[in-house]
């Protein structure tokens, strides 16, 4: 979720909840919401907001925690996990993998682990002076699409059924 997405969400909340008037500045409010919901996919957050608006009887705007609860209650996380969300997690892992590749690798969804193969791949990306994020991202997303084609990927990155992964597959041509 981006700051722009948060702004749109706050505007939507103001529309449905006319009494919603945060005491902090608009910028501070956006930053606060972004700090909590920044790791979530905007589409999921907007679905949760829609669920909240359609079921709320209190007349009060939701908190970030209530939206997260709605995402869980509505089983929105069971929807197919967006490739871009998995890539965000991989990118975050790469940024910390010069020293913590093993830990970061274990945090990744199963599908990302299958694509990357091992923590060594994360470490190689993190320490490569010629690292080209666009190329790695494109290769990762292409392989993600290939592996997930016809398969259901849950929010935790679990894959229904076994997927064949070529033993010699190397992201980025390495």
PDB file of C-alpha atoms in Angstrom:
ATOM      1  CA  UNK A   1       0.000   0.000   0.000  1.00  0.00           C
ATOM      2  CA  UNK A   2       1.360   3.402  -0.919  1.00  0.00           C
ATOM      3  CA  UNK A   3       0.842   6.826   0.602  1.00  0.00           C
ATOM      4  CA  UNK A   4      -1.433   7.673  -2.335  1.00  0.00           C
ATOM      5  CA  UNK A   5      -3.535   4.566  -1.586  1.00  0.00           C
ATOM      6  CA  UNK A   6      -3.781   5.615   2.061  1.00  0.00           C
ATOM      7  CA  UNK A   7      -4.935   9.076   0.972  1.00  0.00           C
ATOM      8  CA  UNK A   8      -7.668   7.550  -1.197  1.00  0.00           C
ATOM      9  CA  UNK A   9      -8.690   5.249   1.661  1.00  0.00           C
ATOM     10  CA  UNK A  10      -8.912   8.179   4.113  1.00  0.00           C
ATOM     11  CA  UNK A  11     -10.979  10.152   1.596  1.00  0.00           C
ATOM     12  CA  UNK A  12     -13.312   7.175   1.221  1.00  0.00           C
ATOM     13  CA  UNK A  13     -13.614   6.900   4.987  1.00  0.00           C
ATOM     14  CA  UNK A  14     -14.461  10.619   5.235  1.00  0.00           C
ATOM     15  CA  UNK A  15     -17.213  10.089   2.671  1.00  0.00           C
ATOM     16  CA  UNK A  16     -18.828   7.210   4.540  1.00  0.00           C
ATOM     17  CA  UNK A  17     -18.108   8.521   8.023  1.00  0.00           C
ATOM     18  CA  UNK A  18     -18.690  12.306   7.999  1.00  0.00           C
ATOM     19  CA  UNK A  19     -17.678  12.527  11.670  1.00  0.00           C
ATOM     20  CA  UNK A  20     -14.238  11.098  10.882  1.00  0.00           C
ATOM     21  CA  UNK A  21     -11.931  14.023  11.475  1.00  0.00           C
ATOM     22  CA  UNK A  22      -8.484  12.970  12.716  1.00  0.00           C
ATOM     23  CA  UNK A  23      -6.881  15.398  15.167  1.00  0.00           C
ATOM     24  CA  UNK A  24      -3.451  15.034  13.511  1.00  0.00           C
ATOM     25  CA  UNK A  25      -2.497  16.753  10.268  1.00  0.00           C
ATOM     26  CA  UNK A  26      -3.410  15.024   6.998  1.00  0.00           C
ATOM     27  CA  UNK A  27       0.256  14.177   6.396  1.00  0.00           C
ATOM     28  CA  UNK A  28       0.714  12.735   9.897  1.00  0.00           C
ATOM     29  CA  UNK A  29      -2.502  10.747   9.555  1.00  0.00           C
ATOM     30  CA  UNK A  30      -1.372   9.289   6.220  1.00  0.00           C
ATOM     31  CA  UNK A  31       2.026   8.383   7.710  1.00  0.00           C
ATOM     32  CA  UNK A  32       0.430   6.731  10.741  1.00  0.00           C
ATOM     33  CA  UNK A  33      -1.910   4.610   8.625  1.00  0.00           C
ATOM     34  CA  UNK A  34       0.882   3.797   6.198  1.00  0.00           C
ATOM     35  CA  UNK A  35       3.127   2.609   9.027  1.00  0.00           C
ATOM     36  CA  UNK A  36       0.488   0.017   9.964  1.00  0.00           C
ATOM     37  CA  UNK A  37      -0.974  -0.930   6.579  1.00  0.00           C
ATOM     38  CA  UNK A  38       2.017  -0.289   4.312  1.00  0.00           C
ATOM     39  CA  UNK A  39       2.873  -3.982   3.998  1.00  0.00           C
ATOM     40  CA  UNK A  40      -0.636  -4.942   2.897  1.00  0.00           C
ATOM     41  CA  UNK A  41      -1.901  -5.009  -0.656  1.00  0.00           C
ATOM     42  CA  UNK A  42      -4.085  -1.945  -1.318  1.00  0.00           C
ATOM     43  CA  UNK A  43      -6.769  -4.038  -3.018  1.00  0.00           C
ATOM     44  CA  UNK A  44      -7.130  -6.191   0.108  1.00  0.00           C
ATOM     45  CA  UNK A  45      -7.339  -3.131   2.358  1.00  0.00           C
ATOM     46  CA  UNK A  46     -10.024  -1.567   0.151  1.00  0.00           C
ATOM     47  CA  UNK A  47     -11.986  -4.844   0.177  1.00  0.00           C
ATOM     48  CA  UNK A  48     -11.751  -4.869   3.972  1.00  0.00           C
ATOM     49  CA  UNK A  49     -12.927  -1.240   4.108  1.00  0.00           C
ATOM     50  CA  UNK A  50     -15.870  -2.122   1.878  1.00  0.00           C
ATOM     51  CA  UNK A  51     -16.719  -5.045   4.166  1.00  0.00           C
ATOM     52  CA  UNK A  52     -16.477  -2.749   7.191  1.00  0.00           C
ATOM     53  CA  UNK A  53     -18.682  -0.056   5.615  1.00  0.00           C
ATOM     54  CA  UNK A  54     -21.338  -2.578   4.582  1.00  0.00           C
ATOM     55  CA  UNK A  55     -21.501  -4.294   7.985  1.00  0.00           C
ATOM     56  CA  UNK A  56     -20.797  -1.449  10.438  1.00  0.00           C
ATOM     57  CA  UNK A  57     -23.623  -0.347  12.695  1.00  0.00           C
ATOM     58  CA  UNK A  58     -21.661   1.987  14.973  1.00  0.00           C
ATOM     59  CA  UNK A  59     -21.217   4.885  12.570  1.00  0.00           C
ATOM     60  CA  UNK A  60     -17.541   5.200  13.493  1.00  0.00           C
ATOM     61  CA  UNK A  61     -14.661   4.923  11.055  1.00  0.00           C
ATOM     62  CA  UNK A  62     -12.487   1.819  11.375  1.00  0.00           C
ATOM     63  CA  UNK A  63      -9.048   1.629  12.937  1.00  0.00           C
ATOM     64  CA  UNK A  64      -6.179  -0.069  11.107  1.00  0.00           C
ATOM     65  CA  UNK A  65      -6.607  -3.074  13.398  1.00  0.00           C
ATOM     66  CA  UNK A  66     -10.281  -3.367  12.505  1.00  0.00           C
ATOM     67  CA  UNK A  67      -9.435  -3.419   8.813  1.00  0.00           C
ATOM     68  CA  UNK A  68      -6.807  -6.106   9.386  1.00  0.00           C
ATOM     69  CA  UNK A  69      -9.384  -8.107  11.344  1.00  0.00           C
ATOM     70  CA  UNK A  70     -11.856  -7.715   8.471  1.00  0.00           C
ATOM     71  CA  UNK A  71      -9.230  -9.007   6.046  1.00  0.00           C
ATOM     72  CA  UNK A  72      -8.793 -12.075   8.253  1.00  0.00           C
ATOM     73  CA  UNK A  73     -12.502 -12.570   8.940  1.00  0.00           C
ATOM     74  CA  UNK A  74     -13.420 -12.174   5.296  1.00  0.00           C
ATOM     75  CA  UNK A  75     -10.749 -14.707   4.373  1.00  0.00           C
ATOM     76  CA  UNK A  76      -9.315 -12.114   2.019  1.00  0.00           C
ATOM     77  CA  UNK A  77      -5.874 -13.550   2.667  1.00  0.00           C
ATOM     78  CA  UNK A  78      -7.011 -16.831   1.175  1.00  0.00           C
ATOM     79  CA  UNK A  79      -7.400 -15.060  -2.158  1.00  0.00           C
ATOM     80  CA  UNK A  80      -4.580 -15.578  -4.559  1.00  0.00           C
ATOM     81  CA  UNK A  81      -1.516 -13.759  -3.349  1.00  0.00           C
ATOM     82  CA  UNK A  82      -0.458 -11.108  -5.811  1.00  0.00           C
ATOM     83  CA  UNK A  83       2.893 -11.638  -7.470  1.00  0.00           C
ATOM     84  CA  UNK A  84       3.782  -8.025  -6.704  1.00  0.00           C
ATOM     85  CA  UNK A  85       3.221  -8.638  -2.989  1.00  0.00           C
ATOM     86  CA  UNK A  86       5.545 -11.639  -3.044  1.00  0.00           C
ATOM     87  CA  UNK A  87       8.139  -9.595  -4.941  1.00  0.00           C
ATOM     88  CA  UNK A  88       7.912  -6.851  -2.275  1.00  0.00           C
ATOM     89  CA  UNK A  89       8.749  -9.429   0.366  1.00  0.00           C
ATOM     90  CA  UNK A  90      11.646 -10.764  -1.697  1.00  0.00           C
ATOM     91  CA  UNK A  91      12.957  -7.241  -2.302  1.00  0.00           C
ATOM     92  CA  UNK A  92      12.825  -6.507   1.423  1.00  0.00           C
ATOM     93  CA  UNK A  93      14.639  -9.779   2.107  1.00  0.00           C
ATOM     94  CA  UNK A  94      17.345  -8.945  -0.437  1.00  0.00           C
ATOM     95  CA  UNK A  95      17.976  -5.601   1.259  1.00  0.00           C
ATOM     96  CA  UNK A  96      18.838  -7.393   4.539  1.00  0.00           C
ATOM     97  CA  UNK A  97      20.510 -10.463   3.100  1.00  0.00           C
ATOM     98  CA  UNK A  98      24.143  -9.392   3.084  1.00  0.00           C
ATOM     99  CA  UNK A  99      24.212 -10.478   6.738  1.00  0.00           C
ATOM    100  CA  UNK A 100      20.872 -12.182   7.422  1.00  0.00           C
ATOM    101  CA  UNK A 101      20.115 -14.209   4.301  1.00  0.00           C
ATOM    102  CA  UNK A 102      19.141 -17.361   6.207  1.00  0.00           C
ATOM    103  CA  UNK A 103      16.689 -15.561   8.471  1.00  0.00           C
ATOM    104  CA  UNK A 104      15.224 -13.562   5.605  1.00  0.00           C
ATOM    105  CA  UNK A 105      14.866 -16.636   3.409  1.00  0.00           C
ATOM    106  CA  UNK A 106      12.873 -18.428   6.118  1.00  0.00           C
ATOM    107  CA  UNK A 107      10.418 -15.506   6.350  1.00  0.00           C
ATOM    108  CA  UNK A 108       9.528 -15.729   2.642  1.00  0.00           C
ATOM    109  CA  UNK A 109       6.419 -17.484   1.303  1.00  0.00           C
ATOM    110  CA  UNK A 110       6.976 -21.029   0.067  1.00  0.00           C
ATOM    111  CA  UNK A 111       6.633 -20.052  -3.581  1.00  0.00           C
ATOM    112  CA  UNK A 112       9.387 -17.438  -3.237  1.00  0.00           C
ATOM    113  CA  UNK A 113      11.624 -20.039  -1.579  1.00  0.00           C
ATOM    114  CA  UNK A 114      10.978 -22.407  -4.474  1.00  0.00           C
ATOM    115  CA  UNK A 115      11.894 -19.752  -7.006  1.00  0.00           C
ATOM    116  CA  UNK A 116      15.001 -18.531  -5.211  1.00  0.00           C
ATOM    117  CA  UNK A 117      16.214 -21.980  -4.220  1.00  0.00           C
ATOM    118  CA  UNK A 118      18.339 -21.042  -1.209  1.00  0.00           C
ATOM    119  CA  UNK A 119      19.474 -18.206   1.076  1.00  0.00           C
ATOM    120  CA  UNK A 120      22.655 -18.054  -1.007  1.00  0.00           C
ATOM    121  CA  UNK A 121      20.660 -16.534  -3.867  1.00  0.00           C
ATOM    122  CA  UNK A 122      19.461 -13.707  -1.595  1.00  0.00           C
ATOM    123  CA  UNK A 123      23.014 -13.114  -0.366  1.00  0.00           C
ATOM    124  CA  UNK A 124      24.312 -13.074  -3.947  1.00  0.00           C
ATOM    125  CA  UNK A 125      21.793 -10.406  -4.920  1.00  0.00           C
ATOM    126  CA  UNK A 126      22.475  -8.348  -1.789  1.00  0.00           C
ATOM    127  CA  UNK A 127      26.229  -8.302  -2.343  1.00  0.00           C
ATOM    128  CA  UNK A 128      26.348  -8.062  -6.146  1.00  0.00           C
ATOM    129  CA  UNK A 129      27.680  -4.649  -7.187  1.00  0.00           C
ATOM    130  CA  UNK A 130      26.069  -5.090 -10.612  1.00  0.00           C
ATOM    131  CA  UNK A 131      22.670  -6.058  -9.193  1.00  0.00           C
ATOM    132  CA  UNK A 132      19.904  -5.053 -11.604  1.00  0.00           C
ATOM    133  CA  UNK A 133      16.626  -4.996  -9.691  1.00  0.00           C
ATOM    134  CA  UNK A 134      14.502  -4.625 -12.821  1.00  0.00           C
ATOM    135  CA  UNK A 135      15.982  -7.722 -14.430  1.00  0.00           C
ATOM    136  CA  UNK A 136      15.750  -9.790 -11.249  1.00  0.00           C
ATOM    137  CA  UNK A 137      12.178  -8.599 -10.653  1.00  0.00           C
ATOM    138  CA  UNK A 138      11.105  -9.450 -14.194  1.00  0.00           C
ATOM    139  CA  UNK A 139      12.659 -12.911 -13.998  1.00  0.00           C
ATOM    140  CA  UNK A 140      11.135 -13.525 -10.573  1.00  0.00           C
ATOM    141  CA  UNK A 141       7.653 -12.447 -11.682  1.00  0.00           C
ATOM    142  CA  UNK A 142       7.874 -14.523 -14.868  1.00  0.00           C
ATOM    143  CA  UNK A 143       8.827 -17.620 -12.869  1.00  0.00           C
ATOM    144  CA  UNK A 144       6.156 -16.867 -10.253  1.00  0.00           C
ATOM    145  CA  UNK A 145       3.541 -16.686 -13.019  1.00  0.00           C
ATOM    146  CA  UNK A 146       4.807 -19.894 -14.576  1.00  0.00           C
ATOM    147  CA  UNK A 147       4.730 -21.774 -11.275  1.00  0.00           C
ATOM    148  CA  UNK A 148       1.429 -20.382 -10.078  1.00  0.00           C
ATOM    149  CA  UNK A 149      -0.374 -20.783 -13.402  1.00  0.00           C
ATOM    150  CA  UNK A 150      -3.378 -22.891 -12.533  1.00  0.00           C
ATOM    151  CA  UNK A 151      -2.275 -23.270  -8.924  1.00  0.00           C
ATOM    152  CA  UNK A 152      -3.841 -21.526  -5.938  1.00  0.00           C
ATOM    153  CA  UNK A 153      -1.321 -19.517  -3.950  1.00  0.00           C
ATOM    154  CA  UNK A 154      -2.560 -18.607  -0.493  1.00  0.00           C
ATOM    155  CA  UNK A 155      -1.511 -15.507   1.411  1.00  0.00           C
ATOM    156  CA  UNK A 156       1.230 -17.428   3.157  1.00  0.00           C
ATOM    157  CA  UNK A 157       2.611 -18.433  -0.232  1.00  0.00           C
ATOM    158  CA  UNK A 158       1.556 -22.051   0.180  1.00  0.00           C
ATOM    159  CA  UNK A 159       1.033 -23.841  -3.082  1.00  0.00           C
ATOM    160  CA  UNK A 160      -1.733 -26.358  -3.549  1.00  0.00           C
ATOM    161  CA  UNK A 161      -0.044 -29.485  -4.855  1.00  0.00           C
ATOM    162  CA  UNK A 162       3.538 -30.121  -5.861  1.00  0.00           C
ATOM    163  CA  UNK A 163       5.187 -27.933  -8.442  1.00  0.00           C
ATOM    164  CA  UNK A 164       8.076 -29.065 -10.594  1.00  0.00           C
ATOM    165  CA  UNK A 165      11.018 -26.697 -10.225  1.00  0.00           C
ATOM    166  CA  UNK A 166      13.960 -27.145 -12.573  1.00  0.00           C
ATOM    167  CA  UNK A 167      17.096 -28.021 -10.611  1.00  0.00           C
ATOM    168  CA  UNK A 168      19.247 -25.707 -12.682  1.00  0.00           C
ATOM    169  CA  UNK A 169      16.912 -22.694 -12.442  1.00  0.00           C
ATOM    170  CA  UNK A 170      18.799 -19.529 -11.579  1.00  0.00           C
ATOM    171  CA  UNK A 171      17.069 -16.179 -11.370  1.00  0.00           C
ATOM    172  CA  UNK A 172      18.849 -13.431 -13.237  1.00  0.00           C
ATOM    173  CA  UNK A 173      20.701 -15.890 -15.458  1.00  0.00           C
ATOM    174  CA  UNK A 174      23.289 -16.768 -12.755  1.00  0.00           C
TER     175      UNK A 174
END
